[in-house]
CSV table of C-alpha atoms in Angstrom, one decimal:
chain,number,residue,atom,x,y,z
J,294,MET,CA,-6.3,8.0,12.6
J,295,THR,CA,-6.7,10.8,10.4
J,296,VAL,CA,-5.6,12.1,6.8
J,297,ALA,CA,-3.9,14.8,6.0
J,298,GLN,CA,-6.1,17.6,4.2
J,299,PRO,CA,-5.2,20.6,2.3
J,300,ALA,CA,-4.2,23.5,4.1
J,301,THR,CA,-6.9,26.2,4.5
J,302,THR,CA,-5.6,29.5,5.6
J,303,ALA,CA,-7.0,33.1,5.2
J,304,PRO,CA,-6.7,34.3,1.5
J,305,ARG,CA,-4.0,36.8,0.9
J,306,PRO,CA,-2.8,38.7,-2.0
J,307,VAL,CA,0.2,37.1,-4.0
J,308,THR,CA,2.5,39.1,-6.4
J,309,LEU,CA,4.0,37.9,-9.5
J,310,SER,CA,7.5,37.8,-8.0
J,311,GLU,CA,6.3,35.8,-4.9
J,312,LEU,CA,4.4,33.3,-7.2
J,313,ALA,CA,7.7,32.8,-9.2
J,314,LYS,CA,9.7,31.7,-6.3
J,315,HIS,CA,7.2,28.8,-5.7
J,316,LYS,CA,8.3,26.5,-8.5
J,317,SER,CA,10.1,23.5,-7.1
J,318,GLU,CA,8.5,19.9,-6.5
J,319,SER,CA,8.3,20.6,-2.6
J,320,ASP,CA,7.0,23.9,-3.1
J,321,LEU,CA,4.7,24.4,-6.0
J,322,TRP,CA,2.3,27.4,-6.9
J,323,VAL,CA,0.5,28.1,-10.0
J,324,ALA,CA,-1.9,31.0,-11.0
J,325,HIS,CA,-5.2,30.7,-12.9
J,326,MET,CA,-7.8,33.2,-13.8
J,327,GLY,CA,-6.2,35.7,-11.1
J,328,ARG,CA,-6.1,33.3,-8.6
J,329,VAL,CA,-3.1,31.7,-7.1
J,330,TYR,CA,-3.2,28.0,-5.8
J,331,ASN,CA,-0.6,25.8,-3.7
J,332,VAL,CA,-0.8,22.5,-5.6
J,333,THR,CA,2.3,20.9,-3.8
J,334,GLN,CA,0.3,18.1,-2.4
J,335,PHE,CA,-1.6,17.2,-5.7
J,336,ALA,CA,1.2,17.4,-8.0
J,337,ASN,CA,2.2,13.7,-7.9
J,338,ASP,CA,-1.5,12.6,-8.4
J,339,HIS,CA,-2.2,15.0,-11.3
J,340,PRO,CA,-3.7,12.8,-14.1
J,341,GLY,CA,-1.4,14.5,-16.6
J,342,GLY,CA,1.8,13.6,-14.4
J,343,ALA,CA,3.5,15.8,-11.9
J,344,ASP,CA,6.3,16.9,-14.4
J,345,LEU,CA,3.7,18.6,-16.6
J,346,ILE,CA,2.7,20.9,-13.6
J,347,LEU,CA,6.3,21.4,-12.8
J,348,GLU,CA,7.0,22.6,-16.3
J,349,TYR,CA,4.5,25.6,-15.4
J,350,ALA,CA,5.2,25.9,-11.5
J,351,GLY,CA,5.4,29.5,-10.6
J,352,GLN,CA,3.3,30.7,-13.6
J,353,GLU,CA,-0.2,31.7,-14.6
J,354,ILE,CA,-1.5,28.7,-16.3
J,355,ASP,CA,-4.7,30.2,-18.1
J,356,GLN,CA,-3.6,29.1,-21.5
J,357,VAL,CA,-2.1,25.7,-20.4
J,358,MET,CA,-5.6,24.8,-18.5
J,359,ALA,CA,-7.5,25.8,-21.9
J,360,ASP,CA,-5.4,23.8,-24.3
J,361,ALA,CA,-6.8,20.2,-24.8
J,362,GLU,CA,-3.6,19.3,-26.8
J,363,ILE,CA,-1.4,19.6,-23.5
J,364,HIS,CA,-3.8,18.2,-21.1
J,365,GLU,CA,-7.8,18.5,-21.1
J,366,HIS,CA,-9.4,19.6,-17.9
J,367,SER,CA,-12.9,19.1,-16.8
J,368,ASP,CA,-15.2,21.1,-14.6
J,369,GLY,CA,-14.3,18.7,-11.7
J,370,ALA,CA,-10.5,19.9,-12.3
J,371,TYR,CA,-11.4,23.5,-11.6
J,372,ASP,CA,-13.5,22.5,-8.7
J,373,MET,CA,-10.5,20.6,-7.1
J,374,LEU,CA,-8.1,23.5,-7.8
J,375,THR,CA,-10.3,25.6,-5.1
J,376,GLU,CA,-9.0,23.4,-2.4
J,377,TYR,CA,-5.7,24.8,-2.8
J,378,TYR,CA,-6.5,28.5,-3.1
J,379,VAL,CA,-3.9,30.8,-1.5
J,380,GLY,CA,-5.1,34.1,-2.8
J,381,PRO,CA,-5.6,36.8,-5.3
J,382,LEU,CA,-2.9,37.4,-8.0
J,383,VAL,CA,-1.6,41.1,-7.8
J,384,LYS,CA,-0.4,42.5,-10.8
J,385,SER,CA,1.4,45.9,-11.3
J,386,ALA,CA,-0.8,48.6,-12.9
J,387,SER,CA,1.6,48.7,-16.0
J,388,LYS,CA,1.3,45.1,-16.7
J,389,ALA,CA,-2.4,45.0,-16.0
J,390,LYS,CA,-4.5,44.6,-19.6
J,391,ASP,CA,-6.8,47.5,-20.7
J,392,GLY,CA,-6.3,49.4,-17.4
J,393,ALA,CA,-7.6,46.7,-15.1
J,394,ALA,CA,-7.4,47.0,-11.6
J,395,ALA,CA,-4.3,45.7,-9.7
J,396,ILE,CA,-6.1,42.8,-8.0
J,397,ILE,CA,-7.7,40.8,-10.8
J,398,ASP,CA,-11.2,40.0,-10.2
J,399,PRO,CA,-10.7,36.6,-8.4
J,400,VAL,CA,-14.2,35.0,-8.4
J,401,SER,CA,-16.5,35.3,-11.6
J,402,PRO,CA,-13.9,33.6,-14.3
J,403,LEU,CA,-13.7,30.4,-12.1
J,404,ASP,CA,-17.3,30.5,-11.0
J,405,GLU,CA,-18.4,30.4,-14.7
J,406,GLN,CA,-16.5,27.2,-15.1
J,407,LEU,CA,-17.8,25.6,-12.0
J,408,THR,CA,-21.4,26.5,-12.6
J,409,ALA,CA,-21.0,25.1,-16.1
J,410,GLY,CA,-21.0,21.2,-15.0
J,411,LEU,CA,-21.1,18.6,-12.5
J,412,ALA,CA,-18.8,20.6,-9.9
J,413,SER,CA,-21.7,23.0,-9.3
J,414,ALA,CA,-23.4,20.5,-7.5
J,415,LYS,CA,-20.7,19.6,-5.0
J,416,ARG,CA,-22.0,19.2,-1.2
J,417,PRO,CA,-20.5,17.3,1.8
J,418,LEU,CA,-20.8,13.4,1.6
J,419,LEU,CA,-18.0,12.2,4.0
J,420,ASP,CA,-15.4,13.7,6.4
J,421,LEU,CA,-12.2,12.6,4.5
J,422,SER,CA,-10.2,12.9,7.7
J,423,GLN,CA,-12.1,10.1,9.2
J,424,PRO,CA,-12.6,6.5,8.4
J,425,LEU,CA,-15.2,6.1,5.7
J,426,VAL,CA,-17.1,2.8,6.1
J,427,TRP,CA,-18.7,3.7,9.3
J,428,GLN,CA,-19.7,7.0,7.9
J,429,MET,CA,-21.4,5.3,5.1
J,430,LEU,CA,-22.9,2.4,7.3
J,431,THR,CA,-24.4,5.1,9.6
J,432,SER,CA,-25.4,7.7,6.8
J,433,THR,CA,-28.7,9.2,6.6
J,434,PHE,CA,-28.4,10.9,3.0
J,435,SER,CA,-30.6,9.5,0.1
J,436,LYS,CA,-29.5,7.3,-2.7
J,437,ASP,CA,-29.8,10.2,-5.1
J,438,TYR,CA,-27.8,12.3,-2.9
J,439,TYR,CA,-25.1,9.7,-2.7
J,440,LEU,CA,-25.0,9.1,-6.3
J,441,THR,CA,-24.5,12.9,-7.1
J,442,GLN,CA,-21.9,13.5,-4.8
J,443,VAL,CA,-19.8,10.1,-5.1
J,444,HIS,CA,-19.2,10.9,-8.7
J,445,ILE,CA,-17.8,14.3,-8.2
J,446,PRO,CA,-14.2,13.6,-7.6
J,447,ARG,CA,-12.3,14.6,-4.3
J,448,HIS,CA,-8.5,14.4,-3.7
J,449,LEU,CA,-6.4,13.3,-0.8
J,450,PRO,CA,-2.6,13.2,-0.9
J,451,GLU,CA,-2.4,9.9,0.6
J,452,PRO,CA,-4.7,6.6,0.7
J,453,ALA,CA,-7.8,7.1,2.2
J,454,TYR,CA,-8.6,5.4,5.6
J,455,LEU,CA,-11.6,3.0,5.3
J,456,PHE,CA,-11.8,1.2,8.9
J,457,GLY,CA,-9.2,3.1,11.0
J,458,ASN,CA,-7.7,-0.3,11.9
J,459,PRO,CA,-4.2,-0.7,10.9
J,460,VAL,CA,-4.4,-4.6,10.0
J,461,LEU,CA,-7.7,-3.8,7.8
J,462,GLU,CA,-6.1,-0.8,6.2
J,463,VAL,CA,-3.5,-3.0,5.3
J,464,LEU,CA,-5.4,-5.8,3.9
J,465,THR,CA,-7.6,-3.4,1.8
J,466,ARG,CA,-5.0,-1.5,0.2
J,467,THR,CA,-3.7,-2.8,-3.3
J,468,PRO,CA,-0.6,-1.7,-5.1
J,469,TRP,CA,-0.8,-2.2,-8.7
J,470,TYR,CA,2.0,-5.0,-8.8
J,471,VAL,CA,-0.1,-7.3,-6.6
J,472,VAL,CA,-2.2,-7.9,-9.5
J,473,PRO,CA,0.4,-9.5,-12.1
J,474,LEU,CA,2.2,-11.1,-9.1
J,475,THR,CA,-1.1,-12.9,-8.1
J,476,TRP,CA,-2.7,-13.9,-11.4
J,477,THR,CA,0.1,-14.5,-14.0
J,478,PRO,CA,1.0,-17.9,-12.3
J,479,VAL,CA,-2.8,-18.8,-12.5
J,480,VAL,CA,-2.9,-17.9,-16.2
J,481,ALA,CA,0.4,-20.0,-16.5
J,482,TYR,CA,-1.2,-22.9,-14.9
J,483,LEU,CA,-4.6,-22.7,-17.0
J,484,ALA,CA,-2.7,-22.4,-20.3
J,485,TRP,CA,-0.6,-25.6,-19.2
J,486,SER,CA,-3.6,-27.5,-18.2
J,487,ALA,CA,-4.9,-26.6,-21.4
J,488,ALA,CA,-1.8,-27.7,-23.5
J,489,GLN,CA,-1.9,-31.2,-21.8
J,490,VAL,CA,-5.0,-31.8,-23.9
J,491,PHE,CA,-5.0,-29.8,-26.8
J,492,PRO,CA,-2.1,-28.8,-29.6
J,493,LEU,CA,-0.5,-25.5,-29.0
J,494,GLU,CA,-2.4,-23.7,-31.9
J,495,THR,CA,-5.7,-24.6,-30.4
J,496,VAL,CA,-4.5,-23.4,-27.0
J,497,VAL,CA,-3.5,-19.9,-28.6
J,498,SER,CA,-6.8,-19.7,-30.3
J,499,MET,CA,-8.7,-20.4,-26.7
J,500,PHE,CA,-6.2,-17.9,-25.2
J,501,PHE,CA,-7.1,-15.1,-27.6
J,502,ALA,CA,-10.8,-15.9,-27.5
J,503,GLY,CA,-10.5,-15.5,-23.8
J,504,LEU,CA,-9.0,-11.9,-24.3
J,505,VAL,CA,-12.1,-11.0,-26.5
J,506,MET,CA,-14.2,-12.6,-23.7
J,507,TRP,CA,-12.7,-10.5,-21.1
J,508,SER,CA,-13.0,-7.1,-23.4
J,509,PHE,CA,-16.9,-8.1,-23.1
J,510,PHE,CA,-16.7,-8.9,-19.2
J,511,GLU,CA,-14.8,-5.5,-18.7
J,512,TYR,CA,-17.7,-3.7,-20.5
J,513,THR,CA,-20.6,-5.4,-18.6
J,514,PHE,CA,-19.0,-5.7,-15.2
J,515,HIS,CA,-18.1,-1.9,-15.5
J,516,ARG,CA,-21.6,-0.7,-16.8
J,517,PHE,CA,-24.0,-3.3,-14.8
J,518,LEU,CA,-22.2,-4.5,-11.5
J,519,PHE,CA,-20.0,-1.4,-10.8
J,520,HIS,CA,-22.6,1.4,-12.0
J,521,ILE,CA,-25.7,-0.5,-11.1
J,522,ASP,CA,-27.1,2.9,-10.1
J,523,THR,CA,-30.6,2.5,-11.2
J,524,TYR,CA,-31.3,-0.8,-9.2
J,525,LEU,CA,-29.3,0.0,-6.2
J,526,PRO,CA,-31.5,-0.3,-3.0
J,527,ASP,CA,-31.8,3.0,-1.1
J,528,HIS,CA,-30.4,1.8,1.9
J,529,PRO,CA,-26.9,2.5,4.1
J,530,TYR,CA,-25.8,-1.1,3.6
J,531,ALA,CA,-26.4,-1.2,-0.3
J,532,LEU,CA,-24.7,2.3,-0.5
J,533,THR,CA,-21.7,1.0,1.6
J,534,LEU,CA,-21.2,-2.1,-0.9
J,535,HIS,CA,-21.6,0.3,-3.7
J,536,PHE,CA,-19.1,2.5,-2.3
J,537,LEU,CA,-16.5,-0.2,-1.6
J,538,THR,CA,-16.7,-1.9,-4.9
J,539,HIS,CA,-16.7,1.1,-7.3
J,540,GLY,CA,-17.8,4.2,-5.7
J,541,ILE,CA,-14.6,4.9,-3.6
J,542,HIS,CA,-12.7,5.1,-6.8
J,543,HIS,CA,-15.0,7.8,-8.5
J,544,TYR,CA,-15.0,9.8,-5.2
J,545,LEU,CA,-11.1,9.4,-5.0
J,546,PRO,CA,-10.1,8.6,-8.3
J,547,MET,CA,-6.5,9.3,-7.7
J,548,ASP,CA,-6.1,7.1,-4.7
J,549,ARG,CA,-3.3,4.7,-5.9
J,550,MET,CA,-4.4,2.2,-3.5
J,551,ARG,CA,-8.0,2.0,-4.3
J,552,LEU,CA,-7.7,1.5,-7.9
J,553,VAL,CA,-6.8,-2.0,-8.9
J,554,LEU,CA,-9.2,-4.9,-7.8
J,555,PRO,CA,-7.9,-6.6,-4.6
J,556,PRO,CA,-7.2,-10.2,-5.5
J,557,ILE,CA,-9.9,-11.6,-3.2
J,558,PHE,CA,-12.6,-9.4,-4.9
J,559,PHE,CA,-11.6,-10.4,-8.4
J,560,ALA,CA,-11.7,-14.2,-7.3
J,561,ILE,CA,-15.2,-13.7,-6.3
J,562,ILE,CA,-16.7,-11.8,-9.4
J,563,VAL,CA,-14.8,-14.4,-11.7
J,564,GLN,CA,-16.8,-17.2,-10.0
J,565,PRO,CA,-19.9,-17.0,-11.7
J,566,PRO,CA,-18.7,-16.8,-15.5
J,567,TRP,CA,-16.3,-19.7,-14.6
J,568,PHE,CA,-19.2,-22.0,-13.3
J,569,PHE,CA,-21.3,-20.9,-16.3
J,570,PHE,CA,-18.9,-22.1,-18.9
J,571,ARG,CA,-17.9,-25.2,-16.8
J,572,ALA,CA,-21.7,-26.4,-17.1
J,573,PHE,CA,-21.1,-27.1,-20.9
J,574,LEU,CA,-17.3,-27.1,-21.4
J,575,ASP,CA,-14.7,-29.6,-20.0
J,576,PHE,CA,-12.1,-28.3,-17.4
J,577,PRO,CA,-9.2,-28.3,-20.2
J,578,SER,CA,-11.3,-26.3,-22.6
J,579,CYS,CA,-12.3,-23.7,-19.6
J,580,ALA,CA,-8.6,-23.5,-18.7
J,581,GLY,CA,-7.7,-22.4,-22.2
J,582,LEU,CA,-10.4,-19.9,-22.4
J,583,PHE,CA,-10.1,-18.4,-18.9
J,584,SER,CA,-5.9,-18.2,-19.4
J,585,GLY,CA,-6.8,-15.4,-21.8
J,586,GLY,CA,-9.4,-14.0,-19.9
J,587,ILE,CA,-7.5,-13.5,-16.6
J,588,ALA,CA,-4.6,-12.4,-18.9
J,589,GLY,CA,-7.1,-9.8,-20.2
J,590,TYR,CA,-8.0,-8.8,-16.7
J,591,ILE,CA,-4.3,-8.4,-15.9
J,592,ILE,CA,-4.1,-6.1,-19.0
J,593,TYR,CA,-7.3,-4.3,-17.9
J,594,ASP,CA,-6.3,-3.4,-14.4
J,595,LEU,CA,-2.7,-2.4,-15.3
J,596,THR,CA,-3.7,-0.2,-18.0
J,597,HIS,CA,-6.3,1.3,-15.9
J,598,TYR,CA,-3.8,2.4,-13.4
J,599,TYR,CA,-1.4,3.6,-15.9
J,600,LEU,CA,-4.3,5.6,-17.4
J,601,HIS,CA,-4.9,7.1,-14.1
J,602,HIS,CA,-1.2,7.7,-12.8
J,603,ALA,CA,1.4,8.1,-16.0
J,604,ARG,CA,1.7,11.0,-18.2
J,605,VAL,CA,0.8,9.2,-21.6
J,606,ARG,CA,2.4,10.2,-24.7
J,607,THR,CA,1.7,7.5,-27.2
J,608,GLY,CA,-1.5,8.1,-29.4
J,609,TYR,CA,-3.8,5.1,-28.7
J,610,LEU,CA,-3.1,5.2,-24.7
J,611,ARG,CA,-3.5,9.0,-24.9
J,612,ASP,CA,-6.7,8.8,-26.4
J,613,LEU,CA,-7.7,6.1,-23.8
J,614,LYS,CA,-6.5,8.3,-21.0
J,615,LYS,CA,-8.7,11.1,-22.2
J,616,TYR,CA,-11.6,9.0,-22.7
J,617,HIS,CA,-11.6,7.4,-19.5
J,618,LEU,CA,-10.9,10.4,-17.5
J,619,ALA,CA,-13.9,11.9,-19.1
J,620,HIS,CA,-15.8,9.0,-17.6
J,621,HIS,CA,-14.6,10.3,-14.1
J,622,TYR,CA,-14.8,14.0,-14.7
J,623,LYS,CA,-17.4,14.8,-17.1
J,624,GLU,CA,-20.1,11.8,-17.6
J,625,TYR,CA,-20.1,8.9,-15.5
J,626,ASN,CA,-22.9,7.2,-17.2
J,627,GLU,CA,-21.1,6.6,-20.5
J,628,GLY,CA,-17.6,5.7,-21.4
J,629,PHE,CA,-17.5,2.2,-19.9
J,630,GLY,CA,-14.5,0.6,-21.8
J,631,ILE,CA,-11.3,1.0,-20.3
J,632,THR,CA,-8.8,-0.7,-22.6
J,633,SER,CA,-11.2,-0.1,-25.7
J,634,LYS,CA,-14.2,1.7,-26.7
J,635,ALA,CA,-15.4,-1.2,-28.9
J,636,TRP,CA,-18.1,-2.4,-26.8
J,637,ASP,CA,-19.2,1.2,-26.1
J,638,TYR,CA,-19.7,1.6,-30.0
J,639,VAL,CA,-21.7,-1.7,-29.9
J,640,PHE,CA,-24.1,-0.7,-27.1
J,641,GLY,CA,-24.3,3.0,-27.8
J,642,THR,CA,-22.7,4.2,-24.6
J,643,VAL,CA,-19.6,6.0,-26.6
J,644,LEU,CA,-18.8,9.4,-24.2
J,645,GLU,CA,-19.6,12.7,-25.7
J,646,TYR,CA,-19.9,16.0,-23.7
J,647,THR,CA,-20.3,19.6,-24.5
J,648,ASP,CA,-17.2,21.5,-24.1
J,649,VAL,CA,-17.2,24.2,-21.5
J,650,LYS,CA,-15.4,26.7,-23.6
J,651,SER,CA,-16.6,26.1,-27.2
J,652,GLY,CA,-20.2,24.9,-26.4
J,653,LYS,CA,-19.7,22.2,-29.0
J,654,ARG,CA,-20.2,18.5,-28.6
J,655,LYS,CA,-17.1,16.4,-28.4
J,656,THR,CA,-16.3,12.7,-28.4
J,657,ALA,CA,-13.7,11.9,-25.5
């Protein structure tokens, strides 16, 4: 069982008139820095939304790629673009600026972007056309090599195969709507249980306390469990566990079926805090608190999915999207908050990075 890969054919020159013909959702080309790319397979997974790419289909996108107000792009984005290279863009001599050659230099501008950041370190890690788990279990690369490569994003036009077994694939893929369908009844039951003992205003207070509690768990889980890089054993089994819990999301950040947590996984990681609180709180009190906590988790996972796969227009969510995508594409050791930056400010992990073009430090 294999996964479709971007087509690789010999590069060939493409004229402006030919480029302009490829402007539909099913046949979408763009040009950047004198190079033409067929991004048809990638359009639907574009973090800024397919409609943003369609708006500039069949055109040169140099200014768009550089405009952070439209949609900011990282070193990883430029690197990902190279997978869809068609060939150099050919311009007529009359339109070439300052007497430039008819075929624009296709190499140096893009290479300057790539060597400026993480993408310059990209090396082979896994064969994305084959099931990934067995490759991880039998891997011979070091932990340092793995951690470098797994945090350099790749893209597939469809969900990756983990096991190659159809049954296991179905069981390990989680559509976003499974999260509210599974956990909303649990939230309702816990809130109802608390309401059997406490007055409504107390249950509401517990619920909101649980939301705050979740925001702290969201940060700590992400930073200390999902990014347990320093203390991760240098062994294929440990690397495989890391890959399955969070590494795959950094490796394939636009995989829609590997983004939200499978219910069984969340059911496991919620056990320690539940039993911790049960050690000194009765069941109704824990129920009221965890009704808000699990509701916070639902909000978190749906927000996480939304930030990756929606074209966000509103101010707060747009800011969160830029912040979280910077965690993926610029600096994965900072910016651990998903629904809020609050705990990043508290613990000093607010994500800042050096802009490739301006050379200035920016807060995502």
